Amino acid sequence: STDQLGIPVNPRTFAFQISPSTVRPGQDETLTFHVTCKEDATFPDSAIITISYENGQPLTNITDGNGTCTFVINAQQTPNNQLNITVTASRIGYQERQVTMMLNVLPGEGGLSWLTILMIAIPLAVVVLVIVLIKMKLIVVSTKEEETGSE
């Protein structure tokens, strides 16, 4: 008879942190992910991290010896000023984990574009220039109709 000894193996689990927690819409932003082991607070190197978010392509990177990896994203404006990022982490000896993390998206500027400002400023500048030239009597404006001589 063969005696067998069963050894339970409990895989380690991941904990995540993301920084910054706020991004600007329409701009490239670098997100840094910090991954730690929940059981002993070590930093798992070579963990495969994949992120996905609305209107963005899934991105994959590998953690370094500090449990850190970075991604560059370009978030769009969202109706509720929040962007949900789905993060998946895997590594040998660890239980694969998928979580959804929320980033704050700053509200759009809502101001006028440069083109709109120029379309207003240029005609306004021309009108001001004409008024100044009239006041300096460099341009003469006649408001009275000239009479033509009749014979």
PDB file of N, CA and C in Angstrom, residues 47-149:
ATOM      1  N   ALA A  47       4.395  39.821 -12.875  1.00  0.00           N
ATOM      2  CA  ALA A  47       2.950  39.589 -12.944  1.00  0.00           C
ATOM      3  C   ALA A  47       2.447  40.244 -14.227  1.00  0.00           C
ATOM      4  N   ILE A  48       1.561  39.570 -14.915  1.00  0.00           N
ATOM      5  CA  ILE A  48       1.008  40.104 -16.166  1.00  0.00           C
ATOM      6  C   ILE A  48      -0.250  40.884 -15.821  1.00  0.00           C
ATOM      7  N   ILE A  49      -0.228  42.164 -16.142  1.00  0.00           N
ATOM      8  CA  ILE A  49      -1.354  43.061 -15.840  1.00  0.00           C
ATOM      9  C   ILE A  49      -1.975  43.510 -17.161  1.00  0.00           C
ATOM     10  N   THR A  50      -3.274  43.336 -17.280  1.00  0.00           N
ATOM     11  CA  THR A  50      -4.012  43.803 -18.458  1.00  0.00           C
ATOM     12  C   THR A  50      -5.101  44.746 -17.987  1.00  0.00           C
ATOM     13  N   ILE A  51      -5.212  45.889 -18.669  1.00  0.00           N
ATOM     14  CA  ILE A  51      -6.280  46.834 -18.341  1.00  0.00           C
ATOM     15  C   ILE A  51      -7.141  47.053 -19.576  1.00  0.00           C
ATOM     16  N   SER A  52      -8.414  47.341 -19.335  1.00  0.00           N
ATOM     17  CA  SER A  52      -9.315  47.733 -20.417  1.00  0.00           C
ATOM     18  C   SER A  52     -10.273  48.780 -19.859  1.00  0.00           C
ATOM     19  N   TYR A  53     -10.713  49.658 -20.760  1.00  0.00           N
ATOM     20  CA  TYR A  53     -11.638  50.720 -20.361  1.00  0.00           C
ATOM     21  C   TYR A  53     -12.441  51.138 -21.579  1.00  0.00           C
ATOM     22  N   GLU A  54     -13.527  51.837 -21.337  1.00  0.00           N
ATOM     23  CA  GLU A  54     -14.430  52.253 -22.403  1.00  0.00           C
ATOM     24  C   GLU A  54     -13.698  53.106 -23.430  1.00  0.00           C
ATOM     25  N   ASN A  55     -13.910  52.799 -24.711  1.00  0.00           N
ATOM     26  CA  ASN A  55     -13.310  53.511 -25.845  1.00  0.00           C
ATOM     27  C   ASN A  55     -11.792  53.406 -25.897  1.00  0.00           C
ATOM     28  N   GLY A  56     -11.225  52.406 -25.246  1.00  0.00           N
ATOM     29  CA  GLY A  56      -9.782  52.220 -25.292  1.00  0.00           C
ATOM     30  C   GLY A  56      -9.441  50.775 -25.606  1.00  0.00           C
ATOM     31  N   GLN A  57      -8.297  50.571 -26.226  1.00  0.00           N
ATOM     32  CA  GLN A  57      -7.838  49.222 -26.530  1.00  0.00           C
ATOM     33  C   GLN A  57      -7.295  48.578 -25.261  1.00  0.00           C
ATOM     34  N   PRO A  58      -7.475  47.258 -25.075  1.00  0.00           N
ATOM     35  CA  PRO A  58      -6.865  46.589 -23.923  1.00  0.00           C
ATOM     36  C   PRO A  58      -5.344  46.726 -23.989  1.00  0.00           C
ATOM     37  N   LEU A  59      -4.741  46.956 -22.857  1.00  0.00           N
ATOM     38  CA  LEU A  59      -3.289  47.129 -22.763  1.00  0.00           C
ATOM     39  C   LEU A  59      -2.723  46.119 -21.783  1.00  0.00           C
ATOM     40  N   THR A  60      -1.527  45.607 -22.060  1.00  0.00           N
ATOM     41  CA  THR A  60      -0.893  44.621 -21.186  1.00  0.00           C
ATOM     42  C   THR A  60       0.529  45.067 -20.871  1.00  0.00           C
ATOM     43  N   ASN A  61       0.945  44.851 -19.625  1.00  0.00           N
ATOM     44  CA  ASN A  61       2.309  45.159 -19.201  1.00  0.00           C
ATOM     45  C   ASN A  61       2.697  44.155 -18.120  1.00  0.00           C
ATOM     46  N   ILE A  62       3.974  44.149 -17.743  1.00  0.00           N
ATOM     47  CA  ILE A  62       4.504  43.221 -16.738  1.00  0.00           C
ATOM     48  C   ILE A  62       5.102  44.028 -15.598  1.00  0.00           C
ATOM     49  N   THR A  63       4.826  43.608 -14.362  1.00  0.00           N
ATOM     50  CA  THR A  63       5.346  44.341 -13.202  1.00  0.00           C
ATOM     51  C   THR A  63       6.856  44.153 -13.068  1.00  0.00           C
ATOM     52  N   ASP A  64       7.502  45.160 -12.507  1.00  0.00           N
ATOM     53  CA  ASP A  64       8.939  45.088 -12.241  1.00  0.00           C
ATOM     54  C   ASP A  64       9.166  44.521 -10.842  1.00  0.00           C
ATOM     55  N   GLY A  65      10.392  44.584 -10.360  1.00  0.00           N
ATOM     56  CA  GLY A  65      10.731  44.048  -9.047  1.00  0.00           C
ATOM     57  C   GLY A  65      10.058  44.754  -7.891  1.00  0.00           C
ATOM     58  N   ASN A  66       9.486  45.915  -8.150  1.00  0.00           N
ATOM     59  CA  ASN A  66       8.751  46.657  -7.120  1.00  0.00           C
ATOM     60  C   ASN A  66       7.249  46.448  -7.242  1.00  0.00           C
ATOM     61  N   GLY A  67       6.834  45.518  -8.111  1.00  0.00           N
ATOM     62  CA  GLY A  67       5.409  45.266  -8.307  1.00  0.00           C
ATOM     63  C   GLY A  67       4.704  46.389  -9.031  1.00  0.00           C
ATOM     64  N   THR A  68       5.455  47.137  -9.846  1.00  0.00           N
ATOM     65  CA  THR A  68       4.920  48.329 -10.500  1.00  0.00           C
ATOM     66  C   THR A  68       4.958  48.176 -12.015  1.00  0.00           C
ATOM     67  N   CYS A  69       3.938  48.687 -12.675  1.00  0.00           N
ATOM     68  CA  CYS A  69       3.955  48.824 -14.130  1.00  0.00           C
ATOM     69  C   CYS A  69       3.128  50.047 -14.501  1.00  0.00           C
ATOM     70  N   THR A  70       3.356  50.562 -15.701  1.00  0.00           N
ATOM     71  CA  THR A  70       2.664  51.774 -16.131  1.00  0.00           C
ATOM     72  C   THR A  70       1.940  51.543 -17.455  1.00  0.00           C
ATOM     73  N   PHE A  71       0.909  52.346 -17.658  1.00  0.00           N
ATOM     74  CA  PHE A  71       0.138  52.339 -18.891  1.00  0.00           C
ATOM     75  C   PHE A  71      -0.147  53.785 -19.267  1.00  0.00           C
ATOM     76  N   VAL A  72      -0.179  54.072 -20.560  1.00  0.00           N
ATOM     77  CA  VAL A  72      -0.583  55.394 -21.032  1.00  0.00           C
ATOM     78  C   VAL A  72      -1.967  55.248 -21.641  1.00  0.00           C
ATOM     79  N   ILE A  73      -2.913  56.025 -21.107  1.00  0.00           N
ATOM     80  CA  ILE A  73      -4.282  55.982 -21.626  1.00  0.00           C
ATOM     81  C   ILE A  73      -4.695  57.383 -22.062  1.00  0.00           C
ATOM     82  N   ASN A  74      -5.729  57.442 -22.876  1.00  0.00           N
ATOM     83  CA  ASN A  74      -6.302  58.712 -23.284  1.00  0.00           C
ATOM     84  C   ASN A  74      -7.802  58.608 -23.037  1.00  0.00           C
ATOM     85  N   ALA A  75      -8.223  59.051 -21.869  1.00  0.00           N
ATOM     86  CA  ALA A  75      -9.629  58.943 -21.471  1.00  0.00           C
ATOM     87  C   ALA A  75     -10.446  60.028 -22.146  1.00  0.00           C
ATOM     88  N   GLN A  76     -11.653  59.676 -22.508  1.00  0.00           N
ATOM     89  CA  GLN A  76     -12.577  60.649 -23.078  1.00  0.00           C
ATOM     90  C   GLN A  76     -13.484  61.174 -21.972  1.00  0.00           C
ATOM     91  N   GLN A  77     -14.125  62.298 -22.245  1.00  0.00           N
ATOM     92  CA  GLN A  77     -15.069  62.860 -21.278  1.00  0.00           C
ATOM     93  C   GLN A  77     -16.212  61.871 -21.078  1.00  0.00           C
ATOM     94  N   THR A  78     -16.622  61.683 -19.850  1.00  0.00           N
ATOM     95  CA  THR A  78     -17.723  60.767 -19.556  1.00  0.00           C
ATOM     96  C   THR A  78     -18.866  61.561 -18.936  1.00  0.00           C
ATOM     97  N   PRO A  79     -20.097  61.091 -19.105  1.00  0.00           N
ATOM     98  CA  PRO A  79     -21.245  61.833 -18.562  1.00  0.00           C
ATOM     99  C   PRO A  79     -21.177  62.008 -17.048  1.00  0.00           C
ATOM    100  N   ASN A  80     -20.669  61.015 -16.330  1.00  0.00           N
ATOM    101  CA  ASN A  80     -20.639  61.110 -14.872  1.00  0.00           C
ATOM    102  C   ASN A  80     -19.248  61.434 -14.324  1.00  0.00           C
ATOM    103  N   ASN A  81     -18.323  61.827 -15.222  1.00  0.00           N
ATOM    104  CA  ASN A  81     -16.951  62.194 -14.828  1.00  0.00           C
ATOM    105  C   ASN A  81     -16.217  61.061 -14.115  1.00  0.00           C
ATOM    106  N   GLN A  82     -16.536  59.819 -14.481  1.00  0.00           N
ATOM    107  CA  GLN A  82     -15.852  58.652 -13.916  1.00  0.00           C
ATOM    108  C   GLN A  82     -15.501  57.699 -15.041  1.00  0.00           C
ATOM    109  N   LEU A  83     -14.358  57.037 -14.915  1.00  0.00           N
ATOM    110  CA  LEU A  83     -13.928  56.052 -15.894  1.00  0.00           C
ATOM    111  C   LEU A  83     -13.637  54.756 -15.158  1.00  0.00           C
ATOM    112  N   ASN A  84     -14.329  53.701 -15.537  1.00  0.00           N
ATOM    113  CA  ASN A  84     -14.090  52.390 -14.940  1.00  0.00           C
ATOM    114  C   ASN A  84     -13.020  51.665 -15.726  1.00  0.00           C
ATOM    115  N   ILE A  85     -11.999  51.189 -15.029  1.00  0.00           N
ATOM    116  CA  ILE A  85     -10.917  50.430 -15.640  1.00  0.00           C
ATOM    117  C   ILE A  85     -10.973  49.019 -15.084  1.00  0.00           C
ATOM    118  N   THR A  86     -11.033  48.042 -15.981  1.00  0.00           N
ATOM    119  CA  THR A  86     -11.001  46.644 -15.566  1.00  0.00           C
ATOM    120  C   THR A  86      -9.545  46.189 -15.577  1.00  0.00           C
ATOM    121  N   VAL A  87      -9.092  45.678 -14.446  1.00  0.00           N
ATOM    122  CA  VAL A  87      -7.700  45.248 -14.281  1.00  0.00           C
ATOM    123  C   VAL A  87      -7.690  43.744 -14.042  1.00  0.00           C
ATOM    124  N   THR A  88      -6.864  43.042 -14.808  1.00  0.00           N
ATOM    125  CA  THR A  88      -6.691  41.606 -14.618  1.00  0.00           C
ATOM    126  C   THR A  88      -5.220  41.343 -14.341  1.00  0.00           C
ATOM    127  N   ALA A  89      -4.946  40.563 -13.308  1.00  0.00           N
ATOM    128  CA  ALA A  89      -3.560  40.229 -12.957  1.00  0.00           C
ATOM    129  C   ALA A  89      -3.413  38.717 -12.881  1.00  0.00           C
ATOM    130  N   SER A  90      -2.278  38.216 -13.369  1.00  0.00           N
ATOM    131  CA  SER A  90      -2.001  36.785 -13.265  1.00  0.00           C
ATOM    132  C   SER A  90      -0.494  36.572 -13.124  1.00  0.00           C
ATOM    133  N   ARG A  91      -0.151  35.497 -12.440  1.00  0.00           N
ATOM    134  CA  ARG A  91       1.245  35.103 -12.243  1.00  0.00           C
ATOM    135  C   ARG A  91       1.242  33.700 -11.661  1.00  0.00           C
ATOM    136  N   ILE A  92       2.261  32.938 -11.990  1.00  0.00           N
ATOM    137  CA  ILE A  92       2.373  31.591 -11.431  1.00  0.00           C
ATOM    138  C   ILE A  92       2.445  31.699  -9.911  1.00  0.00           C
ATOM    139  N   GLY A  93       1.688  30.862  -9.225  1.00  0.00           N
ATOM    140  CA  GLY A  93       1.649  30.869  -7.767  1.00  0.00           C
ATOM    141  C   GLY A  93       0.617  31.810  -7.176  1.00  0.00           C
ATOM    142  N   TYR A  94      -0.077  32.539  -8.064  1.00  0.00           N
ATOM    143  CA  TYR A  94      -1.092  33.502  -7.621  1.00  0.00           C
ATOM    144  C   TYR A  94      -2.430  33.145  -8.246  1.00  0.00           C
ATOM    145  N   GLN A  95      -3.470  33.471  -7.541  1.00  0.00           N
ATOM    146  CA  GLN A  95      -4.814  33.317  -8.078  1.00  0.00           C
ATOM    147  C   GLN A  95      -5.073  34.494  -9.012  1.00  0.00           C
ATOM    148  N   GLU A  96      -5.510  34.201 -10.241  1.00  0.00           N
ATOM    149  CA  GLU A  96      -5.809  35.292 -11.164  1.00  0.00           C
ATOM    150  C   GLU A  96      -6.909  36.151 -10.560  1.00  0.00           C
ATOM    151  N   ARG A  97      -6.758  37.457 -10.724  1.00  0.00           N
ATOM    152  CA  ARG A  97      -7.735  38.368 -10.117  1.00  0.00           C
ATOM    153  C   ARG A  97      -8.139  39.420 -11.127  1.00  0.00           C
ATOM    154  N   GLN A  98      -9.430  39.700 -11.156  1.00  0.00           N
ATOM    155  CA  GLN A  98      -9.952  40.768 -12.002  1.00  0.00           C
ATOM    156  C   GLN A  98     -10.792  41.697 -11.131  1.00  0.00           C
ATOM    157  N   VAL A  99     -10.485  42.981 -11.211  1.00  0.00           N
ATOM    158  CA  VAL A  99     -11.231  43.986 -10.453  1.00  0.00           C
ATOM    159  C   VAL A  99     -11.547  45.168 -11.368  1.00  0.00           C
ATOM    160  N   THR A 100     -12.538  45.922 -10.977  1.00  0.00           N
ATOM    161  CA  THR A 100     -12.848  47.167 -11.674  1.00  0.00           C
ATOM    162  C   THR A 100     -12.507  48.312 -10.742  1.00  0.00           C
ATOM    163  N   MET A 101     -11.673  49.213 -11.248  1.00  0.00           N
ATOM    164  CA  MET A 101     -11.251  50.374 -10.467  1.00  0.00           C
ATOM    165  C   MET A 101     -11.814  51.621 -11.143  1.00  0.00           C
ATOM    166  N   MET A 102     -12.105  52.630 -10.347  1.00  0.00           N
ATOM    167  CA  MET A 102     -12.704  53.843 -10.876  1.00  0.00           C
ATOM    168  C   MET A 102     -11.705  54.996 -10.831  1.00  0.00           C
ATOM    169  N   LEU A 103     -11.618  55.726 -11.951  1.00  0.00           N
ATOM    170  CA  LEU A 103     -10.833  56.955 -12.010  1.00  0.00           C
ATOM    171  C   LEU A 103     -11.797  58.123 -12.151  1.00  0.00           C
ATOM    172  N   ASN A 104     -11.419  59.243 -11.591  1.00  0.00           N
ATOM    173  CA  ASN A 104     -12.188  60.471 -11.781  1.00  0.00           C
ATOM    174  C   ASN A 104     -11.689  61.145 -13.055  1.00  0.00           C
ATOM    175  N   VAL A 105     -12.612  61.612 -13.880  1.00  0.00           N
ATOM    176  CA  VAL A 105     -12.269  62.344 -15.098  1.00  0.00           C
ATOM    177  C   VAL A 105     -12.674  63.787 -14.867  1.00  0.00           C
ATOM    178  N   LEU A 106     -11.706  64.695 -14.977  1.00  0.00           N
ATOM    179  CA  LEU A 106     -12.016  66.103 -14.770  1.00  0.00           C
ATOM    180  C   LEU A 106     -13.055  66.553 -15.787  1.00  0.00           C
ATOM    181  N   PRO A 107     -13.953  67.430 -15.387  1.00  0.00           N
ATOM    182  CA  PRO A 107     -14.944  67.928 -16.356  1.00  0.00           C
ATOM    183  C   PRO A 107     -14.236  68.674 -17.473  1.00  0.00           C
ATOM    184  N   GLY A 108     -14.816  68.631 -18.669  1.00  0.00           N
ATOM    185  CA  GLY A 108     -14.246  69.364 -19.804  1.00  0.00           C
ATOM    186  C   GLY A 108     -14.253  70.852 -19.519  1.00  0.00           C
ATOM    187  N   GLU A 109     -13.403  71.536 -20.228  1.00  0.00           N
ATOM    188  CA  GLU A 109     -13.264  72.983 -20.025  1.00  0.00           C
ATOM    189  C   GLU A 109     -14.574  73.711 -20.309  1.00  0.00           C
ATOM    190  N   GLY A 110     -15.242  73.308 -21.358  1.00  0.00           N
ATOM    191  CA  GLY A 110     -16.516  73.942 -21.680  1.00  0.00           C
ATOM    192  C   GLY A 110     -16.384  75.350 -22.201  1.00  0.00           C
ATOM    193  N   GLY A 111     -15.168  75.824 -22.406  1.00  0.00           N
ATOM    194  CA  GLY A 111     -14.952  77.176 -22.904  1.00  0.00           C
ATOM    195  C   GLY A 111     -14.994  77.215 -24.424  1.00  0.00           C
ATOM    196  N   LEU A 112     -14.600  78.335 -24.964  1.00  0.00           N
ATOM    197  CA  LEU A 112     -14.581  78.502 -26.410  1.00  0.00           C
ATOM    198  C   LEU A 112     -13.289  77.954 -26.984  1.00  0.00           C
ATOM    199  N   SER A 113     -13.362  77.398 -28.171  1.00  0.00           N
ATOM    200  CA  SER A 113     -12.153  76.914 -28.832  1.00  0.00           C
ATOM    201  C   SER A 113     -11.372  78.104 -29.381  1.00  0.00           C
ATOM    202  N   TRP A 114     -10.101  77.866 -29.712  1.00  0.00           N
ATOM    203  CA  TRP A 114      -9.262  78.934 -30.264  1.00  0.00           C
ATOM    204  C   TRP A 114      -9.839  79.439 -31.581  1.00  0.00           C
ATOM    205  N   LEU A 115     -10.356  78.547 -32.388  1.00  0.00           N
ATOM    206  CA  LEU A 115     -10.922  78.952 -33.666  1.00  0.00           C
ATOM    207  C   LEU A 115     -12.102  79.898 -33.460  1.00  0.00           C
ATOM    208  N   THR A 116     -12.951  79.590 -32.511  1.00  0.00           N
ATOM    209  CA  THR A 116     -14.102  80.453 -32.217  1.00  0.00           C
ATOM    210  C   THR A 116     -13.638  81.818 -31.720  1.00  0.00           C
ATOM    211  N   ILE A 117     -12.645  81.825 -30.862  1.00  0.00           N
ATOM    212  CA  ILE A 117     -12.119  83.090 -30.339  1.00  0.00           C
ATOM    213  C   ILE A 117     -11.554  83.936 -31.474  1.00  0.00           C
ATOM    214  N   LEU A 118     -10.794  83.304 -32.386  1.00  0.00           N
ATOM    215  CA  LEU A 118     -10.229  84.047 -33.513  1.00  0.00           C
ATOM    216  C   LEU A 118     -11.315  84.563 -34.450  1.00  0.00           C
ATOM    217  N   MET A 119     -12.370  83.774 -34.645  1.00  0.00           N
ATOM    218  CA  MET A 119     -13.458  84.209 -35.523  1.00  0.00           C
ATOM    219  C   MET A 119     -14.185  85.415 -34.950  1.00  0.00           C
ATOM    220  N   ILE A 120     -14.129  85.607 -33.667  1.00  0.00           N
ATOM    221  CA  ILE A 120     -14.740  86.777 -33.026  1.00  0.00           C
ATOM    222  C   ILE A 120     -13.737  87.925 -32.967  1.00  0.00           C
ATOM    223  N   ALA A 121     -12.488  87.632 -32.607  1.00  0.00           N
ATOM    224  CA  ALA A 121     -11.487  88.671 -32.365  1.00  0.00           C
ATOM    225  C   ALA A 121     -11.051  89.381 -33.638  1.00  0.00           C
ATOM    226  N   ILE A 122     -10.876  88.660 -34.744  1.00  0.00           N
ATOM    227  CA  ILE A 122     -10.373  89.299 -35.964  1.00  0.00           C
ATOM    228  C   ILE A 122     -11.354  90.336 -36.509  1.00  0.00           C
ATOM    229  N   PRO A 123     -12.641  89.985 -36.708  1.00  0.00           N
ATOM    230  CA  PRO A 123     -13.560  91.041 -37.186  1.00  0.00           C
ATOM    231  C   PRO A 123     -13.675  92.209 -36.203  1.00  0.00           C
ATOM    232  N   LEU A 124     -13.640  91.914 -34.915  1.00  0.00           N
ATOM    233  CA  LEU A 124     -13.709  92.984 -33.910  1.00  0.00           C
ATOM    234  C   LEU A 124     -12.504  93.915 -34.034  1.00  0.00           C
ATOM    235  N   ALA A 125     -11.332  93.353 -34.259  1.00  0.00           N
ATOM    236  CA  ALA A 125     -10.115  94.165 -34.417  1.00  0.00           C
ATOM    237  C   ALA A 125     -10.211  95.031 -35.672  1.00  0.00           C
ATOM    238  N   VAL A 126     -10.770  94.495 -36.752  1.00  0.00           N
ATOM    239  CA  VAL A 126     -10.928  95.273 -37.991  1.00  0.00           C
ATOM    240  C   VAL A 126     -11.876  96.444 -37.754  1.00  0.00           C
ATOM    241  N   VAL A 127     -12.997  96.207 -37.064  1.00  0.00           N
ATOM    242  CA  VAL A 127     -13.952  97.284 -36.778  1.00  0.00           C
ATOM    243  C   VAL A 127     -13.292  98.370 -35.936  1.00  0.00           C
ATOM    244  N   VAL A 128     -12.557  97.994 -34.914  1.00  0.00           N
ATOM    245  CA  VAL A 128     -11.871  98.976 -34.054  1.00  0.00           C
ATOM    246  C   VAL A 128     -10.861  99.772 -34.876  1.00  0.00           C
ATOM    247  N   LEU A 129     -10.119  99.107 -35.743  1.00  0.00           N
ATOM    248  CA  LEU A 129      -9.126  99.791 -36.572  1.00  0.00           C
ATOM    249  C   LEU A 129      -9.794 100.811 -37.492  1.00  0.00           C
ATOM    250  N   VAL A 130     -10.907 100.432 -38.114  1.00  0.00           N
ATOM    251  CA  VAL A 130     -11.621 101.357 -39.001  1.00  0.00           C
ATOM    252  C   VAL A 130     -12.120 102.563 -38.201  1.00  0.00           C
ATOM    253  N   ILE A 131     -12.664 102.358 -37.020  1.00  0.00           N
ATOM    254  CA  ILE A 131     -13.159 103.466 -36.181  1.00  0.00           C
ATOM    255  C   ILE A 131     -12.016 104.404 -35.813  1.00  0.00           C
ATOM    256  N   VAL A 132     -10.865 103.855 -35.458  1.00  0.00           N
ATOM    257  CA  VAL A 132      -9.704 104.686 -35.097  1.00  0.00           C
ATOM    258  C   VAL A 132      -9.258 105.497 -36.310  1.00  0.00           C
ATOM    259  N   LEU A 133      -9.209 104.884 -37.476  1.00  0.00           N
ATOM    260  CA  LEU A 133      -8.790 105.613 -38.687  1.00  0.00           C
ATOM    261  C   LEU A 133      -9.779 106.718 -39.038  1.00  0.00           C
ATOM    262  N   ILE A 134     -11.065 106.468 -38.820  1.00  0.00           N
ATOM    263  CA  ILE A 134     -12.069 107.510 -39.060  1.00  0.00           C
ATOM    264  C   ILE A 134     -11.878 108.657 -38.076  1.00  0.00           C
ATOM    265  N   LYS A 135     -11.662 108.358 -36.803  1.00  0.00           N
ATOM    266  CA  LYS A 135     -11.468 109.405 -35.787  1.00  0.00           C
ATOM    267  C   LYS A 135     -10.218 110.233 -36.074  1.00  0.00           C
ATOM    268  N   MET A 136      -9.199 109.575 -36.619  1.00  0.00           N
ATOM    269  CA  MET A 136      -7.955 110.288 -36.940  1.00  0.00           C
ATOM    270  C   MET A 136      -8.059 110.998 -38.290  1.00  0.00           C
ATOM    271  N   LYS A 137      -9.207 110.891 -38.916  1.00  0.00           N
ATOM    272  CA  LYS A 137      -9.516 111.510 -40.194  1.00  0.00           C
ATOM    273  C   LYS A 137      -8.593 111.026 -41.313  1.00  0.00           C
ATOM    274  N   LEU A 138      -8.120 109.792 -41.164  1.00  0.00           N
ATOM    275  CA  LEU A 138      -7.353 109.177 -42.241  1.00  0.00           C
ATOM    276  C   LEU A 138      -8.296 108.519 -43.248  1.00  0.00           C
ATOM    277  N   ILE A 139      -9.491 108.246 -42.796  1.00  0.00           N
ATOM    278  CA  ILE A 139     -10.550 107.762 -43.670  1.00  0.00           C
ATOM    279  C   ILE A 139     -11.694 108.755 -43.517  1.00  0.00           C
ATOM    280  N   VAL A 140     -12.196 109.252 -44.642  1.00  0.00           N
ATOM    281  CA  VAL A 140     -13.282 110.217 -44.608  1.00  0.00           C
ATOM    282  C   VAL A 140     -14.556 109.504 -45.053  1.00  0.00           C
ATOM    283  N   VAL A 141     -15.563 109.655 -44.234  1.00  0.00           N
ATOM    284  CA  VAL A 141     -16.841 109.043 -44.533  1.00  0.00           C
ATOM    285  C   VAL A 141     -17.843 110.166 -44.765  1.00  0.00           C
ATOM    286  N   SER A 142     -18.486 110.110 -45.889  1.00  0.00           N
ATOM    287  CA  SER A 142     -19.474 111.133 -46.207  1.00  0.00           C
ATOM    288  C   SER A 142     -20.854 110.528 -46.017  1.00  0.00           C
ATOM    289  N   THR A 143     -21.686 111.237 -45.264  1.00  0.00           N
ATOM    290  CA  THR A 143     -23.035 110.751 -45.031  1.00  0.00           C
ATOM    291  C   THR A 143     -24.041 111.502 -45.883  1.00  0.00           C
ATOM    292  N   LYS A 144     -23.591 112.540 -46.574  1.00  0.00           N
ATOM    293  CA  LYS A 144     -24.469 113.365 -47.372  1.00  0.00           C
ATOM    294  C   LYS A 144     -24.270 113.007 -48.840  1.00  0.00           C
ATOM    295  N   GLU A 145     -25.371 112.868 -49.555  1.00  0.00           N
ATOM    296  CA  GLU A 145     -25.242 112.591 -50.987  1.00  0.00           C
ATOM    297  C   GLU A 145     -24.827 113.854 -51.687  1.00  0.00           C
ATOM    298  N   GLU A 146     -23.870 113.691 -52.583  1.00  0.00           N
ATOM    299  CA  GLU A 146     -23.427 114.854 -53.353  1.00  0.00           C
ATOM    300  C   GLU A 146     -24.427 115.102 -54.463  1.00  0.00           C
ATOM    301  N   GLU A 147     -24.701 116.394 -54.644  1.00  0.00           N
ATOM    302  CA  GLU A 147     -25.618 116.743 -55.728  1.00  0.00           C
ATOM    303  C   GLU A 147     -24.858 116.831 -57.021  1.00  0.00           C
ATOM    304  N   THR A 148     -25.457 116.295 -58.024  1.00  0.00           N
ATOM    305  CA  THR A 148     -24.830 116.407 -59.332  1.00  0.00           C
ATOM    306  C   THR A 148     -25.356 117.645 -60.001  1.00  0.00           C
ATOM    307  N   GLY A 149     -24.483 118.300 -60.621  1.00  0.00           N
ATOM    308  CA  GLY A 149     -24.901 119.549 -61.278  1.00  0.00           C
ATOM    309  C   GLY A 149     -25.783 119.286 -62.474  1.00  0.00           C
TER     310      GLY A 149
END
